[in-house]
Tab-separated table of C-alpha atoms in Angstrom:
chain	number	residue	atom	x	y	z
A	181	MET	CA	16.062	-5.493	-36.809
A	182	LYS	CA	16.023	-5.216	-33.011
A	183	SER	CA	12.682	-7.003	-32.890
A	184	LEU	CA	13.980	-9.816	-35.122
A	185	LYS	CA	17.117	-10.152	-33.005
A	186	LYS	CA	15.004	-10.318	-29.853
A	187	ILE	CA	12.812	-13.067	-31.318
A	188	THR	CA	15.882	-14.994	-32.492
A	189	ASN	CA	17.417	-14.779	-29.022
A	190	LYS	CA	14.167	-15.995	-27.456
A	191	VAL	CA	14.088	-19.007	-29.777
A	192	LEU	CA	17.740	-19.813	-29.072
A	193	TYR	CA	17.220	-19.547	-25.329
A	194	LEU	CA	14.086	-21.682	-25.601
A	195	CYS	CA	16.119	-24.381	-27.357
A	196	LEU	CA	18.798	-24.052	-24.682
A	197	PHE	CA	16.117	-24.365	-22.006
A	198	MET	CA	14.903	-27.618	-23.558
A	199	ILE	CA	18.444	-29.007	-23.500
A	200	LEU	CA	18.958	-27.924	-19.891
A	201	SER	CA	15.654	-29.472	-18.811
A	202	ILE	CA	17.083	-32.805	-19.965
A	203	ILE	CA	20.656	-32.590	-18.661
A	204	ILE	CA	19.546	-31.565	-15.148
A	205	GLN	CA	18.227	-35.112	-14.820
A	206	ILE	CA	21.760	-36.550	-15.024
A	207	PRO	CA	22.416	-36.469	-11.233
A	208	THR	CA	19.295	-38.602	-10.711
A	209	ILE	CA	21.035	-41.467	-12.535
A	210	SER	CA	22.854	-42.257	-9.303
A	211	GLU	CA	19.572	-42.701	-7.393
A	212	GLY	CA	19.078	-46.224	-8.686
A	213	PHE	CA	21.143	-49.315	-9.318
A	214	PHE	CA	23.595	-49.431	-12.208
A	215	GLY	CA	23.798	-52.467	-14.475
A	216	GLY	CA	24.795	-55.551	-12.529
A	217	GLU	CA	24.202	-53.909	-9.147
A	218	SER	CA	21.844	-55.046	-6.416
A	219	SER	CA	21.033	-53.917	-2.892
A	220	LYS	CA	24.017	-55.965	-1.654
A	221	ASN	CA	26.413	-55.102	-4.480
A	222	ILE	CA	26.767	-51.328	-4.948
A	223	ASN	CA	29.715	-49.246	-6.153
A	224	LEU	CA	28.960	-46.454	-3.703
A	225	PHE	CA	32.036	-44.408	-4.655
A	226	LEU	CA	30.893	-44.255	-8.289
A	227	HIS	CA	27.382	-43.172	-7.279
A	228	VAL	CA	28.732	-40.430	-5.003
A	229	ALA	CA	31.209	-39.231	-7.653
A	230	ILE	CA	28.529	-39.002	-10.359
A	231	THR	CA	26.163	-37.183	-8.019
A	232	PHE	CA	28.770	-34.686	-6.825
A	233	PHE	CA	30.581	-33.820	-10.049
A	234	SER	CA	27.524	-33.817	-12.324
A	235	THR	CA	25.665	-31.544	-9.896
A	236	ILE	CA	28.522	-29.035	-9.697
A	237	ILE	CA	29.112	-28.918	-13.465
A	238	ILE	CA	25.430	-28.756	-14.398
A	239	PHE	CA	24.663	-26.107	-11.773
A	240	LEU	CA	27.453	-23.874	-13.107
A	241	ILE	CA	26.039	-24.202	-16.636
A	242	VAL	CA	22.470	-23.598	-15.478
A	243	TYR	CA	23.436	-20.629	-13.309
A	244	THR	CA	25.384	-19.027	-16.172
A	245	VAL	CA	22.317	-19.176	-18.426
A	246	TYR	CA	20.059	-18.031	-15.592
A	247	HIS	CA	22.276	-15.036	-14.856
A	248	ARG	CA	22.028	-13.892	-18.492
A	249	LEU	CA	18.229	-14.014	-18.471
A	250	ASN	CA	17.281	-13.164	-14.914
A	251	SER	CA	19.081	-10.540	-12.845
A	252	LYS	CA	17.436	-11.522	-9.552
A	253	PRO	CA	19.408	-13.476	-6.931
A	254	ILE	CA	18.338	-17.079	-6.378
A	255	PHE	CA	17.940	-16.625	-2.637
A	256	VAL	CA	16.242	-13.392	-1.541
A	257	LYS	CA	16.872	-12.233	2.033
A	258	ASN	CA	13.759	-10.056	2.330
A	259	ASN	CA	10.451	-11.382	3.704
A	260	ILE	CA	11.937	-14.802	4.468
A	261	ILE	CA	9.228	-15.808	6.953
A	262	ARG	CA	6.444	-14.802	4.552
A	263	SER	CA	8.033	-16.501	1.544
A	264	TYR	CA	8.814	-19.778	3.282
A	265	SER	CA	5.429	-19.863	5.016
A	266	PHE	CA	3.843	-19.673	1.583
A	267	ALA	CA	6.241	-22.413	0.446
A	268	VAL	CA	5.023	-24.781	3.178
A	269	LEU	CA	1.392	-23.939	2.412
A	270	PHE	CA	1.796	-24.505	-1.329
A	271	ALA	CA	3.661	-27.776	-0.780
A	272	LEU	CA	0.908	-29.111	1.483
A	273	LEU	CA	-1.901	-27.986	-0.821
A	274	SER	CA	-0.154	-29.512	-3.820
A	275	GLN	CA	0.300	-32.858	-2.075
A	276	ILE	CA	-3.291	-32.907	-0.826
A	277	LEU	CA	-4.547	-32.379	-4.374
A	278	GLN	CA	-2.201	-35.042	-5.722
A	279	PHE	CA	-3.325	-37.478	-3.032
A	280	ALA	CA	-6.951	-36.839	-4.002
A	281	ILE	CA	-6.123	-37.542	-7.656
A	282	THR	CA	-4.293	-40.737	-6.671
A	283	VAL	CA	-7.355	-41.894	-4.720
A	284	LEU	CA	-9.581	-41.219	-7.727
A	285	GLU	CA	-7.134	-43.052	-9.971
A	286	LYS	CA	-6.941	-45.973	-7.519
A	287	GLY	CA	-3.372	-46.564	-8.657
A	288	ASN	CA	0.005	-47.219	-7.091
A	289	ASP	CA	2.837	-44.877	-8.069
A	290	GLN	CA	5.458	-46.706	-6.022
A	291	ASP	CA	8.657	-47.285	-8.003
A	292	LEU	CA	9.952	-50.740	-7.066
A	293	GLU	CA	13.552	-49.955	-8.052
A	294	LEU	CA	13.563	-46.748	-5.997
A	295	LEU	CA	11.945	-48.651	-3.136
A	296	ALA	CA	14.833	-51.133	-3.233
A	297	ALA	CA	17.332	-48.251	-3.446
A	298	SER	CA	15.712	-46.543	-0.446
A	299	GLN	CA	16.385	-49.674	1.599
A	300	SER	CA	20.044	-49.893	0.560
A	301	LYS	CA	23.249	-47.866	0.885
A	302	LEU	CA	21.870	-45.586	-1.834
A	303	ALA	CA	19.216	-44.167	0.518
A	304	PRO	CA	21.250	-41.042	1.489
A	305	ILE	CA	21.977	-40.265	-2.177
A	306	LEU	CA	18.325	-40.794	-3.074
A	307	ILE	CA	17.150	-38.431	-0.334
A	308	ILE	CA	19.743	-35.735	-1.138
A	309	THR	CA	18.859	-35.900	-4.833
A	310	LEU	CA	15.106	-35.779	-4.220
A	311	VAL	CA	15.103	-33.104	-1.536
A	312	LEU	CA	17.998	-30.840	-2.530
A	313	ILE	CA	19.696	-31.403	-5.892
A	314	SER	CA	16.692	-31.961	-8.172
A	315	PRO	CA	14.602	-29.149	-6.614
A	316	LEU	CA	17.486	-26.678	-6.945
A	317	LEU	CA	18.303	-27.503	-10.571
A	318	GLU	CA	14.679	-27.815	-11.692
A	319	VAL	CA	13.516	-24.589	-10.054
A	320	VAL	CA	16.389	-22.554	-11.501
A	321	VAL	CA	15.639	-23.968	-14.971
A	322	TRP	CA	11.821	-23.943	-14.912
A	323	GLN	CA	11.038	-20.907	-12.762
A	324	GLY	CA	14.279	-18.945	-13.091
A	325	ILE	CA	15.128	-19.423	-16.768
A	326	LEU	CA	11.740	-20.159	-18.358
A	327	GLN	CA	9.134	-18.378	-16.246
A	328	GLY	CA	11.252	-15.496	-14.960
A	329	GLY	CA	13.510	-15.183	-17.998
A	330	ILE	CA	12.241	-16.345	-21.383
A	331	LEU	CA	8.562	-15.686	-20.541
A	332	LYS	CA	9.040	-12.575	-18.399
A	333	ASP	CA	7.624	-10.237	-21.072
A	334	ILE	CA	4.228	-11.948	-21.310
A	335	PRO	CA	1.376	-11.548	-18.769
A	336	PRO	CA	2.032	-13.496	-15.529
A	337	LEU	CA	-1.080	-15.657	-15.924
A	338	PHE	CA	0.124	-16.978	-19.283
A	339	SER	CA	3.696	-17.535	-18.078
A	340	ILE	CA	2.338	-19.509	-15.112
A	341	ILE	CA	0.082	-21.632	-17.329
A	342	ILE	CA	2.768	-22.295	-19.959
A	343	THR	CA	5.426	-23.168	-17.374
A	344	SER	CA	3.078	-25.429	-15.392
A	345	VAL	CA	1.755	-27.323	-18.412
A	346	LEU	CA	5.221	-27.843	-19.908
A	347	PHE	CA	6.521	-28.985	-16.514
A	348	ALA	CA	3.716	-31.539	-16.188
A	349	PHE	CA	4.137	-32.992	-19.665
A	350	ALA	CA	7.946	-33.005	-19.414
A	351	HIS	CA	7.682	-35.209	-16.325
A	352	GLY	CA	4.509	-37.126	-17.181
A	353	TYR	CA	5.184	-37.724	-20.904
A	354	SER	CA	1.470	-38.085	-21.780
A	355	PHE	CA	-1.960	-36.941	-20.669
A	356	ASN	CA	-2.966	-39.158	-17.751
A	357	TYR	CA	-3.576	-39.000	-14.006
A	358	LYS	CA	0.159	-38.775	-13.334
A	359	THR	CA	0.431	-35.722	-15.577
A	360	LEU	CA	-2.530	-34.165	-13.766
A	361	GLU	CA	-0.767	-34.711	-10.452
A	362	LEU	CA	2.393	-33.106	-11.822
A	363	LEU	CA	0.331	-30.184	-13.085
A	364	CYS	CA	-0.627	-29.496	-9.459
A	365	SER	CA	3.064	-29.337	-8.588
A	366	GLY	CA	3.860	-27.175	-11.606
A	367	ILE	CA	1.114	-24.696	-10.741
A	368	SER	CA	2.158	-24.514	-7.090
A	369	TYR	CA	5.801	-23.782	-7.980
A	370	SER	CA	4.917	-21.242	-10.679
A	371	VAL	CA	2.348	-19.383	-8.569
A	372	LEU	CA	4.663	-19.409	-5.557
A	373	TYR	CA	7.443	-17.846	-7.630
A	374	TYR	CA	5.046	-15.173	-8.856
A	375	VAL	CA	3.829	-14.451	-5.308
A	376	THR	CA	7.217	-14.421	-3.552
A	377	ASP	CA	9.586	-13.520	-6.405
A	378	ASP	CA	12.059	-15.754	-4.569
A	379	LEU	CA	13.502	-18.881	-6.171
A	380	GLY	CA	14.818	-20.021	-2.802
A	381	SER	CA	11.302	-20.427	-1.426
A	382	VAL	CA	10.304	-22.410	-4.527
A	383	VAL	CA	13.327	-24.696	-4.075
A	384	PHE	CA	12.198	-25.247	-0.481
A	385	CYS	CA	8.614	-25.940	-1.605
A	386	HIS	CA	9.792	-28.398	-4.259
A	387	GLY	CA	12.100	-30.157	-1.814
A	388	LEU	CA	9.392	-30.375	0.848
A	389	SER	CA	6.933	-31.782	-1.690
A	390	ASN	CA	9.447	-34.439	-2.739
A	391	LEU	CA	10.165	-35.276	0.904
A	392	ILE	CA	6.460	-35.778	1.597
A	393	VAL	CA	6.179	-38.092	-1.423
A	394	TYR	CA	9.278	-40.008	-0.297
A	395	LEU	CA	7.941	-40.490	3.226
A	396	ILE	CA	4.529	-41.637	1.989
A	397	ASN	CA	5.876	-44.036	-0.652
A	398	PHE	CA	8.989	-45.438	0.983
A	399	VAL	CA	8.693	-44.970	4.759
A	400	PHE	CA	5.080	-45.134	5.929
């Protein structure tokens, strides 16, 4: 009976994880233009309100689920220099690999709508969402809840592979070069969490990776 209950709980939490992986994208709605908006016609108050309130509400939900599955604190105070040094290294390696894949693909991943948003009043919201909000919510859900919670009882290698592959397909939607690039990110975040056992360093790595992508695509 205990075994059956454990399996049932795992399935329920897996379903909950799938729901959370979708709702954590809500704050990103405010990154781009709403219907009828343009770079010169933006309801900035509405964008800020959606970003702020959706982030707070969703984080409280995500953290509640995380706390039930994973007893570790999100930010670990031990070995900070080591953990964040690894975070920088993993972010750079991930972006180098993704750049190599982009060169092989000979494609252009630049999002024209986000490019327009980055040159408007939405730029601060876009940067905050990319560098802080999305990394925090995604890492707590993917590494904290899935890898360190639901999959904590299986060998680390398998939890890393499963988390990374699901992360890539959840963001890439199909098997293509973009998914392969995202797999590099997924592996770097999952391995970093295994190495440091510190979600905070993974949040930093994810944010740094997004910042590098932002600078390459929208600044330089």
